[in-house]
Every structure is written in structure tokens, then in C-alpha cells.
PDB file of C-alpha atoms and ligand atoms in Angstrom:
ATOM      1  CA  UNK A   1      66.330  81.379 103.719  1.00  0.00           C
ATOM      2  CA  UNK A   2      65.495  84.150 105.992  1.00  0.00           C
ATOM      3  CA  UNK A   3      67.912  83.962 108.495  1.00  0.00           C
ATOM      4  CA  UNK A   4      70.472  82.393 110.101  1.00  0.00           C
ATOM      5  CA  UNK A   5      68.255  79.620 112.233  1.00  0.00           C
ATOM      6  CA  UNK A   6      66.915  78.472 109.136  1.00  0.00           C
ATOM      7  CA  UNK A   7      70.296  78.353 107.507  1.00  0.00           C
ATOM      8  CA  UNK A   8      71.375  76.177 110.028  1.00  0.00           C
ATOM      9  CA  UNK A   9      68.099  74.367 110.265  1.00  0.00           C
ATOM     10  CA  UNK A  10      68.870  73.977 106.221  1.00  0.00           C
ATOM     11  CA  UNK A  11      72.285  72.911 106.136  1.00  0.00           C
ATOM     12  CA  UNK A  12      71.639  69.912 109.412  1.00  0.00           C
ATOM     13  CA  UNK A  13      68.592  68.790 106.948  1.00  0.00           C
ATOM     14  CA  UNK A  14      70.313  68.813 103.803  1.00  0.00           C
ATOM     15  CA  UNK A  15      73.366  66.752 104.827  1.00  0.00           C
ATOM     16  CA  UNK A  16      70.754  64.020 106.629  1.00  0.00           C
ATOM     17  CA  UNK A  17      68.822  63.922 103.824  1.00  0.00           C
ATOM     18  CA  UNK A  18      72.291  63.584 101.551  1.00  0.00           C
ATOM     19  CA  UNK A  19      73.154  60.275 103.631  1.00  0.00           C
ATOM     20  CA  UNK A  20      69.935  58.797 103.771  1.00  0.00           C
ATOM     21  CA  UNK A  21      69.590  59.016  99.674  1.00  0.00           C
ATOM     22  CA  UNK A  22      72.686  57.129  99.672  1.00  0.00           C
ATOM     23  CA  UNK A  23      70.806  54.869 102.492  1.00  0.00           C
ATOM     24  CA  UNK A  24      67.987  54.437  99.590  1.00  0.00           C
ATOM     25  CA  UNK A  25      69.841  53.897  96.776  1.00  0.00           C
ATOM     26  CA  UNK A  26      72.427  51.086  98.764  1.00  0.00           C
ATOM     27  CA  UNK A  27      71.042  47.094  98.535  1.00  0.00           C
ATOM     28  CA  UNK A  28      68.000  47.203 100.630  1.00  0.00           C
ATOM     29  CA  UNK A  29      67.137  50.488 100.199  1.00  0.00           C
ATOM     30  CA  UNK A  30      63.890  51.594  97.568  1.00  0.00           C
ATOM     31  CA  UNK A  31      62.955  49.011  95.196  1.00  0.00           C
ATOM     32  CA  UNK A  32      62.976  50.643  91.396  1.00  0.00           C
ATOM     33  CA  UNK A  33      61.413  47.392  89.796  1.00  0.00           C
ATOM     34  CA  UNK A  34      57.999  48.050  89.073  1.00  0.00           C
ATOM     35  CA  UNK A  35      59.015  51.585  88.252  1.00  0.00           C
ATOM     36  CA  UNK A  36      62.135  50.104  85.786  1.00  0.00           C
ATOM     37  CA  UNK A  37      58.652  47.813  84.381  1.00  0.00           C
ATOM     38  CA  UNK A  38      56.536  50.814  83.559  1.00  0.00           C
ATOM     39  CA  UNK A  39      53.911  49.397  85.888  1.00  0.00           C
ATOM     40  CA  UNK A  40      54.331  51.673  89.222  1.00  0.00           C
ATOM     41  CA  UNK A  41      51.915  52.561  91.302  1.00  0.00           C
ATOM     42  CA  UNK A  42      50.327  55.241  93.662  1.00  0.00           C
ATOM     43  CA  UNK A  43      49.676  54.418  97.433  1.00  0.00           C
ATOM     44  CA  UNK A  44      45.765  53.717  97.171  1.00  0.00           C
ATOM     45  CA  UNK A  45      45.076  56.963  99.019  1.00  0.00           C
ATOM     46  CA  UNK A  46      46.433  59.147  95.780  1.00  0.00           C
ATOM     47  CA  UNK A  47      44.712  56.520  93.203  1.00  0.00           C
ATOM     48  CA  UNK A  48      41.574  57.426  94.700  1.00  0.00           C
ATOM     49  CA  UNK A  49      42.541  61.185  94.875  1.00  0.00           C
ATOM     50  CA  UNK A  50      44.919  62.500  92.575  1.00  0.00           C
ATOM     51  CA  UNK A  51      43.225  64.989  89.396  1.00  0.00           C
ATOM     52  CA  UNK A  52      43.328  63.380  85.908  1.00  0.00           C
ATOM     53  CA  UNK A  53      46.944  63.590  84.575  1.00  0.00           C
ATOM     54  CA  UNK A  54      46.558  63.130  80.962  1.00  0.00           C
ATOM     55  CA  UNK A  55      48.677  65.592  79.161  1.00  0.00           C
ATOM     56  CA  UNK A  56      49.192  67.640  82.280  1.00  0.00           C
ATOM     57  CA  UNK A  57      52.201  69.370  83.689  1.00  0.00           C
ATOM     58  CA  UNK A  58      53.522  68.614  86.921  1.00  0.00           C
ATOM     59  CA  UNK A  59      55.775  70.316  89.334  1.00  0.00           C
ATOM     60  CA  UNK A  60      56.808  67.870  92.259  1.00  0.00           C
ATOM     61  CA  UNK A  61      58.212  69.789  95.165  1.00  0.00           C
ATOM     62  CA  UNK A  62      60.804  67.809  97.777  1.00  0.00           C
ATOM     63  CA  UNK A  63      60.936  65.240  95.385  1.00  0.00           C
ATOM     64  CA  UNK A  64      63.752  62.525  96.688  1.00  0.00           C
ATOM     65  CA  UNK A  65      65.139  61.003  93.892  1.00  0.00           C
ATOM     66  CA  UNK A  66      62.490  61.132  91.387  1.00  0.00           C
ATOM     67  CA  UNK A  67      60.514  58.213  92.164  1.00  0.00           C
ATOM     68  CA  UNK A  68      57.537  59.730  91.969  1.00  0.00           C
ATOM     69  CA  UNK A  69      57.909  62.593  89.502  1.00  0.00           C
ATOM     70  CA  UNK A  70      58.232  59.606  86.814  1.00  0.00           C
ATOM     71  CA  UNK A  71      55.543  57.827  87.915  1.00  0.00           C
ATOM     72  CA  UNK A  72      53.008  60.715  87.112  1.00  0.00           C
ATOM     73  CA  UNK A  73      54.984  60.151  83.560  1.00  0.00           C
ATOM     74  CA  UNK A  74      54.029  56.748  83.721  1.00  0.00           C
ATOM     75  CA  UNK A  75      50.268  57.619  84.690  1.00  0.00           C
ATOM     76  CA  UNK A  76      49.614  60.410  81.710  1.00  0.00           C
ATOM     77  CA  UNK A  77      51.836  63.510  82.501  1.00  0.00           C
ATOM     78  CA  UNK A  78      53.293  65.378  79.867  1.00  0.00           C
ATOM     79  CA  UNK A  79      55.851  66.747  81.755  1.00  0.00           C
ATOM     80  CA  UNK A  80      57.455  67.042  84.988  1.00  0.00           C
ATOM     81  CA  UNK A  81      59.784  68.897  86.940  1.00  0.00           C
ATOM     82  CA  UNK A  82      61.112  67.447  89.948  1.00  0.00           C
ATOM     83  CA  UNK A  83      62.748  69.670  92.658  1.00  0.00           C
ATOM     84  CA  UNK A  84      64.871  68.331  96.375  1.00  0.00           C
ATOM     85  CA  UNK A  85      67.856  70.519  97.717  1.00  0.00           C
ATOM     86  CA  UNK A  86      69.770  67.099  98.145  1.00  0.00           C
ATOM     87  CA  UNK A  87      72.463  67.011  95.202  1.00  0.00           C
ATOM     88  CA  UNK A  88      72.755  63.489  95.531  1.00  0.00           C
ATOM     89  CA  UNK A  89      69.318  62.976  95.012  1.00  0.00           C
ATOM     90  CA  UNK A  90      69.090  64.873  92.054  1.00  0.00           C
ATOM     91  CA  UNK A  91      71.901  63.284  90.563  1.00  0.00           C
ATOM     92  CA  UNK A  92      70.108  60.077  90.685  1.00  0.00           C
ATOM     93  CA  UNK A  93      66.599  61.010  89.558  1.00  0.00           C
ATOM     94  CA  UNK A  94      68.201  62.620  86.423  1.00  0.00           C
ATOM     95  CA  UNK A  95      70.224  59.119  85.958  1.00  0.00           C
ATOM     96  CA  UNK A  96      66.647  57.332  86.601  1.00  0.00           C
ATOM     97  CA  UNK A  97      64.961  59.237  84.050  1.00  0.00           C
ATOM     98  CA  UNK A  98      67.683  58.715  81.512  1.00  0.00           C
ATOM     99  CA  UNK A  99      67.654  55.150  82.041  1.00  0.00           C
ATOM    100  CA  UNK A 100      63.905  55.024  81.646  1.00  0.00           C
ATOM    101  CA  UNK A 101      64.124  57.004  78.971  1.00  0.00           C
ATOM    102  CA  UNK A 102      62.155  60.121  79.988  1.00  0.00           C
ATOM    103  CA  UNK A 103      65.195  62.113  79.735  1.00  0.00           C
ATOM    104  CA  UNK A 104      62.960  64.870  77.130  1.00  0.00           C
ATOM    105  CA  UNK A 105      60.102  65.195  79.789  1.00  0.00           C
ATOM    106  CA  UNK A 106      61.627  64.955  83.174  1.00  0.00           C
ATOM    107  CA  UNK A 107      63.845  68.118  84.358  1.00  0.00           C
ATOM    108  CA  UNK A 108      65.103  67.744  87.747  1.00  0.00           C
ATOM    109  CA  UNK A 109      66.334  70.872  89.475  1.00  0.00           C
ATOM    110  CA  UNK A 110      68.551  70.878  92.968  1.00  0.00           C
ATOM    111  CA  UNK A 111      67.790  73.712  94.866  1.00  0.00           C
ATOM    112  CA  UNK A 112      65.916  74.551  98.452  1.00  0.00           C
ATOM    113  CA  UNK A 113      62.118  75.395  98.423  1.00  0.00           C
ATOM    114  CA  UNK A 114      62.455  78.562  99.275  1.00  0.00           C
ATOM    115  CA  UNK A 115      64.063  78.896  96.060  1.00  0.00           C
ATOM    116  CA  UNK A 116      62.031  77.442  93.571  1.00  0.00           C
ATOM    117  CA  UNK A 117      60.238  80.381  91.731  1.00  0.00           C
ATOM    118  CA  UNK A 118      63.933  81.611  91.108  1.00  0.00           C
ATOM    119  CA  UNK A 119      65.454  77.971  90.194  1.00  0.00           C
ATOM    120  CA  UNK A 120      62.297  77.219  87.971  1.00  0.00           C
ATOM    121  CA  UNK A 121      61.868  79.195  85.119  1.00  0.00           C
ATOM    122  CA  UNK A 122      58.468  78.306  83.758  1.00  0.00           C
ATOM    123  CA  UNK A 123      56.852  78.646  87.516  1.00  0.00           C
ATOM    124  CA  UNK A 124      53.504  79.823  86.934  1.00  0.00           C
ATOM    125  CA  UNK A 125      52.910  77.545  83.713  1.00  0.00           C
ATOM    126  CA  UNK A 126      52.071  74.158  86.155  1.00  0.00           C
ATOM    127  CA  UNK A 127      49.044  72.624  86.072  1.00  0.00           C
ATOM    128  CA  UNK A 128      49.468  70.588  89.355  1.00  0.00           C
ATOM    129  CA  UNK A 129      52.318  70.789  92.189  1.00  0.00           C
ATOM    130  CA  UNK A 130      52.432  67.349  93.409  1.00  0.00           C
ATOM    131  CA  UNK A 131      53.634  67.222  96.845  1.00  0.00           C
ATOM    132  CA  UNK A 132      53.647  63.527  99.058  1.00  0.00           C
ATOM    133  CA  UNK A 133      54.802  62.179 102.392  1.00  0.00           C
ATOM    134  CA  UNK A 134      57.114  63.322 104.704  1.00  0.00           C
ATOM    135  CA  UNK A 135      57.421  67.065 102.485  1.00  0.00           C
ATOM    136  CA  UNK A 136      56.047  69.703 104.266  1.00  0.00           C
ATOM    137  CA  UNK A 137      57.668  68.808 107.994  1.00  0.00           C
ATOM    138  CA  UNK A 138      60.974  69.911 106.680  1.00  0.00           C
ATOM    139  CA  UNK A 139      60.264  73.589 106.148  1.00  0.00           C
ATOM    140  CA  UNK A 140      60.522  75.826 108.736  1.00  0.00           C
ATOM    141  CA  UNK A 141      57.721  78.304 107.210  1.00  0.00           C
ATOM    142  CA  UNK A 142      54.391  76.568 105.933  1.00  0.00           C
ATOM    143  CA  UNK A 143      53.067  80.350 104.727  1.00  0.00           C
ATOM    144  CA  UNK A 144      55.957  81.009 102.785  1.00  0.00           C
ATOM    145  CA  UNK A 145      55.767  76.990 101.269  1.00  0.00           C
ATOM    146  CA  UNK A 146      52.117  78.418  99.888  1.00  0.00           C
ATOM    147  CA  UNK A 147      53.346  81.395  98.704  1.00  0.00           C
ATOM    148  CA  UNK A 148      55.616  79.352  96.061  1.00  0.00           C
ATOM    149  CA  UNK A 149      53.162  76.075  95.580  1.00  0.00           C
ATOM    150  CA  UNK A 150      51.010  79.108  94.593  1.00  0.00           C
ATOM    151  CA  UNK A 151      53.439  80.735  91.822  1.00  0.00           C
ATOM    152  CA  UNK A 152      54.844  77.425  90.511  1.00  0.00           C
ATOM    153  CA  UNK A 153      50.912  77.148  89.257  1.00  0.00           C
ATOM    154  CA  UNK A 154      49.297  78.452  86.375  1.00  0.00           C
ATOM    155  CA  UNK A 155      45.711  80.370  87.058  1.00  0.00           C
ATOM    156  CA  UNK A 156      43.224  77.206  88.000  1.00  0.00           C
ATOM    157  CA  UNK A 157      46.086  74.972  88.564  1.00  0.00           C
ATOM    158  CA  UNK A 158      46.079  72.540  91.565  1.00  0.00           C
ATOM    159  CA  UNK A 159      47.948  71.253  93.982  1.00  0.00           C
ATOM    160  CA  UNK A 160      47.533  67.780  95.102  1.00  0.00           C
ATOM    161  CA  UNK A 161      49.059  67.088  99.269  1.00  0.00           C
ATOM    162  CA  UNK A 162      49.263  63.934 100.724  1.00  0.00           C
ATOM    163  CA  UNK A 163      51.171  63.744 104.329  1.00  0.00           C
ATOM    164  CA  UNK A 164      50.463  62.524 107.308  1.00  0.00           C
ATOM    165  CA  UNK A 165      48.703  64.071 110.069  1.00  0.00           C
ATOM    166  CA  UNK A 166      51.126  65.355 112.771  1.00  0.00           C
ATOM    167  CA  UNK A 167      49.288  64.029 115.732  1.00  0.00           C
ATOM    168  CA  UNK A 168      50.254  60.572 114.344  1.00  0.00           C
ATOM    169  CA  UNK A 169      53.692  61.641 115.795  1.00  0.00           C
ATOM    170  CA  UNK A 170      52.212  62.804 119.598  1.00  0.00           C
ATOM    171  CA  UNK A 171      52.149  59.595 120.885  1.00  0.00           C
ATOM    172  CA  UNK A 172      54.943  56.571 120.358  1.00  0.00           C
ATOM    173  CA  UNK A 173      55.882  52.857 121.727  1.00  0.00           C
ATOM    174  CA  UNK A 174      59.823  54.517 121.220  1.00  0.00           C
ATOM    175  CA  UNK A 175      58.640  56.108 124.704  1.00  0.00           C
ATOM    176  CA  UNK A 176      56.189  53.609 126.319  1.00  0.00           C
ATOM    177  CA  UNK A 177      54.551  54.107 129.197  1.00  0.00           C
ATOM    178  CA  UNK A 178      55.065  52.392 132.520  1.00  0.00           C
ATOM    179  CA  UNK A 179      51.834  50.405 131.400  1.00  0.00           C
ATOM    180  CA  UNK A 180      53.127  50.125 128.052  1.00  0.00           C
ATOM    181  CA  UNK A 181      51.058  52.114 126.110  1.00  0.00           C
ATOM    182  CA  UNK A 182      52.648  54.356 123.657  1.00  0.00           C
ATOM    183  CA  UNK A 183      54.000  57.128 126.031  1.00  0.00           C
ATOM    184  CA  UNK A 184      54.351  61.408 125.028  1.00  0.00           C
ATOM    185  CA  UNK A 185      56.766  61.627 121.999  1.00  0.00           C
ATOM    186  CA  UNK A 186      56.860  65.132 119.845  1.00  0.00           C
ATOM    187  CA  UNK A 187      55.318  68.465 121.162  1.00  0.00           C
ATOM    188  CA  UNK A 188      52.195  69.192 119.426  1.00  0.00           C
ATOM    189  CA  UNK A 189      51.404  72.812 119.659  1.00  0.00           C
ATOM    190  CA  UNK A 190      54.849  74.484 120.071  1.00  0.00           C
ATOM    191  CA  UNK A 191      55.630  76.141 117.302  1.00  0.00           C
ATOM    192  CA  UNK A 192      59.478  75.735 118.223  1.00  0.00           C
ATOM    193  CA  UNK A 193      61.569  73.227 115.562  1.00  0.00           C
ATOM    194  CA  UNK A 194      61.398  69.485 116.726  1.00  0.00           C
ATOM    195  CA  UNK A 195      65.005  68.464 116.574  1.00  0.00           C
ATOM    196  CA  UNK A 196      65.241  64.806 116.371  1.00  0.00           C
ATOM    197  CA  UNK A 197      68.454  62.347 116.561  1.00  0.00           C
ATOM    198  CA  UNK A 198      67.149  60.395 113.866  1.00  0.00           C
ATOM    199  CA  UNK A 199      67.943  56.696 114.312  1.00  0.00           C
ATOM    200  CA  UNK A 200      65.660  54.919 111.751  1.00  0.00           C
ATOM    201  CA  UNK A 201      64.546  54.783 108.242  1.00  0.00           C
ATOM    202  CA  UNK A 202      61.410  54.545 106.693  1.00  0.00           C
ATOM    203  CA  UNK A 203      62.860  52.286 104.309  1.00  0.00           C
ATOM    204  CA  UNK A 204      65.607  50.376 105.959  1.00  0.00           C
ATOM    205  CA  UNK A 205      65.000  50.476 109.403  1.00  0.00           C
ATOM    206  CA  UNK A 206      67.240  51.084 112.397  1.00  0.00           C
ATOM    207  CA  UNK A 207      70.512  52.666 111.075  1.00  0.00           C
ATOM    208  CA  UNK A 208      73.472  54.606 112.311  1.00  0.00           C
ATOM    209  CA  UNK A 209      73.436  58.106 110.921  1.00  0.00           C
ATOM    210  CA  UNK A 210      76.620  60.190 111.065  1.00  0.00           C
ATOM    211  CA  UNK A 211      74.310  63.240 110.129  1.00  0.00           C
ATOM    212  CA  UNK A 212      71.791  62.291 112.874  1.00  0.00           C
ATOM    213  CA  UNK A 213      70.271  65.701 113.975  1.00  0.00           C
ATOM    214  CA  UNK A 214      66.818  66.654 111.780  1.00  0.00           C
ATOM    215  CA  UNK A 215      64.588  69.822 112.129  1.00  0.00           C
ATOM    216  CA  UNK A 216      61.140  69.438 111.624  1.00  0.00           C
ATOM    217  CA  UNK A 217      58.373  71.841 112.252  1.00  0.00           C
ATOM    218  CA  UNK A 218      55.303  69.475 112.922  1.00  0.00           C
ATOM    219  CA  UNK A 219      52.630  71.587 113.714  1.00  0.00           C
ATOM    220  CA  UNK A 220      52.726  74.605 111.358  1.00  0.00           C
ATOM    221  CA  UNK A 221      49.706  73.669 109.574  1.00  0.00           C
ATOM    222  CA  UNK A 222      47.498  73.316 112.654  1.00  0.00           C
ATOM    223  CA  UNK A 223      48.908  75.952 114.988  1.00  0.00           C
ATOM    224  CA  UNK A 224      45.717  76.564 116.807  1.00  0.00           C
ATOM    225  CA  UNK A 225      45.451  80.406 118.604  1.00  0.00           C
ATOM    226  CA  UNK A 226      43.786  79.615 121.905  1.00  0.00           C
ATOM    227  CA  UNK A 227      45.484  76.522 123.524  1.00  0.00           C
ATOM    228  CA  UNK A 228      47.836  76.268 126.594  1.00  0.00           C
ATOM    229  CA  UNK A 229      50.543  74.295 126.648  1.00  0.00           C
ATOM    230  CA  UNK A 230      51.752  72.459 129.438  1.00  0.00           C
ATOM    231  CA  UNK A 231      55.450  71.804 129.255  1.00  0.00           C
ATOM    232  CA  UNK A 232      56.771  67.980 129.630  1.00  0.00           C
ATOM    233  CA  UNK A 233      60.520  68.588 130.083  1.00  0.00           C
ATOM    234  CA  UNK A 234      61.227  65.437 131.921  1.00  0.00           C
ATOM    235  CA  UNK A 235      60.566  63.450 129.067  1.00  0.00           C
ATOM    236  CA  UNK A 236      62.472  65.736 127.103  1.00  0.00           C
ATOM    237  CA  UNK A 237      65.618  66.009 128.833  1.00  0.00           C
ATOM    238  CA  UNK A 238      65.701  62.374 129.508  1.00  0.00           C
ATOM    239  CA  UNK A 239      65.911  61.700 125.752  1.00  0.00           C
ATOM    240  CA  UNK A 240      68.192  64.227 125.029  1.00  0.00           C
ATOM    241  CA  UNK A 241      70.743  62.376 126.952  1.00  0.00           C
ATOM    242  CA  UNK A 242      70.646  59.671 124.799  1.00  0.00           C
ATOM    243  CA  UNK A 243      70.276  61.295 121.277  1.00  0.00           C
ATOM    244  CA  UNK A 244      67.190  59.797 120.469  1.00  0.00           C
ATOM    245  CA  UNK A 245      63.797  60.764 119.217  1.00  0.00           C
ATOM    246  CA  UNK A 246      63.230  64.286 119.418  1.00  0.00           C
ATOM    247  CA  UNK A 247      65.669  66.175 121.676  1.00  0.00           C
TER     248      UNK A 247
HETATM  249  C1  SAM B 301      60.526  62.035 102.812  1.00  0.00           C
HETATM  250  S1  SAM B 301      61.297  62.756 101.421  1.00  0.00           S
HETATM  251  C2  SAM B 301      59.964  62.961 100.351  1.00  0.00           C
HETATM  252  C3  SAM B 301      59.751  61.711  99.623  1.00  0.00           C
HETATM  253  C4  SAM B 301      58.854  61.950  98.437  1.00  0.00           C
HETATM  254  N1  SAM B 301      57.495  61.870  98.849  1.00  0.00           N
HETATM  255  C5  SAM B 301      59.151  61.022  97.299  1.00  0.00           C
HETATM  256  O1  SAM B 301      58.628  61.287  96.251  1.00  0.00           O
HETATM  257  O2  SAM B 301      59.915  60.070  97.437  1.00  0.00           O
HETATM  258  C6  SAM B 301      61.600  64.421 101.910  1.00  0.00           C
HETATM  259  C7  SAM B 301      62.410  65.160 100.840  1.00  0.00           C
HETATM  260  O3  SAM B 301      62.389  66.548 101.161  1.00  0.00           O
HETATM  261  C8  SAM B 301      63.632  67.084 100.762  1.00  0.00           C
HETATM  262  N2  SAM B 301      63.777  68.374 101.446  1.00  0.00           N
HETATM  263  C9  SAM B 301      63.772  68.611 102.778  1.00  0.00           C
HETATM  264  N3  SAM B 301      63.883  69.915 103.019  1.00  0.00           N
HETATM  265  C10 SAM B 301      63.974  70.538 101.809  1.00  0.00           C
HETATM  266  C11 SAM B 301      64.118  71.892 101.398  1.00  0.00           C
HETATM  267  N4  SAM B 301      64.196  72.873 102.287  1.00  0.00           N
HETATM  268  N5  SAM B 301      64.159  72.162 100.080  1.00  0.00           N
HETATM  269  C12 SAM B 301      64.081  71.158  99.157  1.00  0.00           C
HETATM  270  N6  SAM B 301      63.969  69.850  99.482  1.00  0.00           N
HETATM  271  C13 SAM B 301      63.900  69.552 100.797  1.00  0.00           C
HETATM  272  C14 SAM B 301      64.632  66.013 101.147  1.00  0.00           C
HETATM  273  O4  SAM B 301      65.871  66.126 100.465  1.00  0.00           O
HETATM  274  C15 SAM B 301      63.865  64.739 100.780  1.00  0.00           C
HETATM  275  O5  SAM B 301      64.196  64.304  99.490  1.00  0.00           O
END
């Protein structure tokens, strides 16, 4: 981490994303069956995307509990190498890929991004970085993020990115309009952090967090040079009151 804003930016992150792998891994959280069957499957978007995996290496960057990095297993990798800063998480994709007995070709390694060419050995050697939904808003420098997607590959590697778009986030029914239409939500050209109170999962729903506050940098991709921003603080300052949404 560069400097002290990102450290702090870090540590906020890395305890929210600590309690919400416990959120995942409680009763109602992620659903391991099809995985625990050997019959998981990609979201239709990567099925009709992702390279051919036979035999290939895989890095997957930010990834959870390991979900994911054993499902390339499942669809033809030869090896993978998972990588999330949460300890908790880690902890539990290793256990996963014990249980599923992919112990010999699944190494998962708990350390931040920013890290990764130091906390991987064989970076360089990959022949894809895999890198999926709800990844790349977490980091606070998208340049930097290429600079190590870029080393973790071998020369002619590739990396396969599937996230959503963050205008998807612009506009949301948590802030209706007075005519009910989905009313001004996250800033879209700012290249400030978004700091949300985070009150609901994409798994379980609405939730209490005790480790509420999230920094997210929506926008870094898409930064455009020439645009002016008009500021909207009303709507900001009204939901910072109550802690929720982006404050
Ligand atoms: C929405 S999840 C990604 C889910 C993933 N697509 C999967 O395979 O399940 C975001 C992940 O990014 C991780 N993360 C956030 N910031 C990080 C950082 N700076 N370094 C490493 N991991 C980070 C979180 O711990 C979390 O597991």
C-alpha cells in the first residue's frame, strides 16, 4: 500500500470483507452443492467467454473463498492459485479444496493485491488471471492492479474480467425519486473513494454489519478527462445521516 489512505482504506475493507465470509459460509449463505457434486457452473456470460482451460494454469485474483478457483479445476485447469487478503476466507477455500480433494492443485495464498508478485512465487508462469464480480471496485489504484495482473502472467498469457459496469450503480430505487423512479445513488466521475455503510448482501440480503463502512473506487476504469461534474451534496449529506448507501 502506498500510503496511509489506502492503509486505512485496506484495513475498513479487509475487516468487512472478514464478516461477510463468515456471512457466506453461516446457513443461508453460498450454496457449495453443485460445487461438492463436481458439476458447477459458470454464470452464462463466462461460459460463452472464458479461453479454453484444458491443462492451463490459473491465477484467480480477490478470490473469496475459493469458489471459483476450483471450479476452473472442475472445467480443465491444471492448476490454480487463488489469492483474497481476507484470512478467513482463505482458511476456508484451503478447507474446500481439501475436502474436494484438490488439495495437490489448488494453493491459496492470503495476502492484499498489491502484494501478489511478492506473495506468489511463480508470478509470471500463469497462463490466465481469472478475475470476476465485484473485484476490481475494491482497489484504490486500477493502474497499479494492471501492473501485477500483468506480471502474475507468462508472455501471451491472458486475463479473463468479468464485473459489472459502474454506471449500473449511478442510479438506485434505495434513493427513489419523488416520482419513484430510481433516484441519484454513487458519484460517477469523481475519482474520490465511495464510502458506503454497507447494509446488504449479495447473498443474504439485508444484514446488520458491525464492520459496515466499505471503500470502493467505482470509476477508475472509465475516468474520462474532459467532463464537469456537478456536485449533488444534498443527497449526500442526507444519507450520511443515516449510514446508508454511500456516505
Ligand atoms: C465480491 S468478492 C469477489 C467474489 C469472487 N468473484 C468469487 O470468486 O467469489 C470480493 C473479494 O475481494 C477481496 N478483496 C477486496 N480487496 C482486496 C485487496 N485489496 N486484496 C485482496 N483481496 C481483496 C475480498 O476479500 C473479497 O473476497
Amino acid at each position: 500500500m502506498a500510503n496511509s489512505g489506502e492503509a486505512a482504506w485496506r484495513s475498513a475493507n479487509r475487516a468487512h470483507w472478514d464478516e461477510r465470509t463468515a456471512i457466506h459460509l453461516a446457513p443461508g449463505g453460498y450454496n457449495f452443492a453443485a460445487l461438492r457434486e463436481g458439476r458447477a457452473q459458470f454464470a452464462a456470460i463466462e461460459r460463452d467467454e472464458l479461453p479454453p482451460l484444458a491443462g492451463k494454469r490459473a491465477v484467480h485474483l480477490q478470490c473469496h473463498f475459493g469458489a471459483d478457483t476450483l471450479k476452473l479445476l472442475q472445467h480443465g485447469a491444471a492448476a490454480v492459485v487463488g489469492l483474497d487478503f481476507s484470512g478467513p476466507a482463505i482458511k476456508a477455500a484451503r478447507a474446500l479444496a481439501a475436502e474436494l480433494g484438490f488439495a495437490d492443485r489448488a494453493r491459496f495464498v492470503e495476502a492484499d493485491l498489491y502484494d501478489a508478485v511478492a506473495a506468489i512465487p511463480d508470478a509470471g508462469t500463469f497462463d490466465v488471471a481469472y478475475v470476476t464480480w465485484g473485484a476490481i471496485c475494491w482497489l484504490p489504484d486500477i493502474s497499479r492492479w494492471c501492473e501485477i495482473v500483468a506480471k502474475m502472467l507468462r508472455p501471451g498469457g491472458s486475463l479473463y474480467l468479468a464485473d459489472g459496469h459502474p454506471a449500473a450503480l449511478v442510479l438506485d430505487d434505495a434513493v427513489a425519486a419523488s416520482d419513484g423512479t430510481p433516484g441519484f445513488y454513487t458519484p460517477y466521475f469523481s475519482g474520490d473513494p465511495v464510502i458506503y455503510c454497507e447494509s446488504e448482501d449479495y447473498i443474504v440480503g439485508e444484514t446488520t454489519f458491525k464492520n459496515a463502512i466499505t471503500h470502493t473506487a467505482l470509476v477508475q476504469m472509465m475516468r474520462p478527462d474532459h467532463v464537469r461534474w456537478h456536485e449533488r451534496t444534498e443527497v449526500v449529506d442526507e444519507q450520511a445521516e443515516g449510514c446508508s448507501g454511500a456516505v
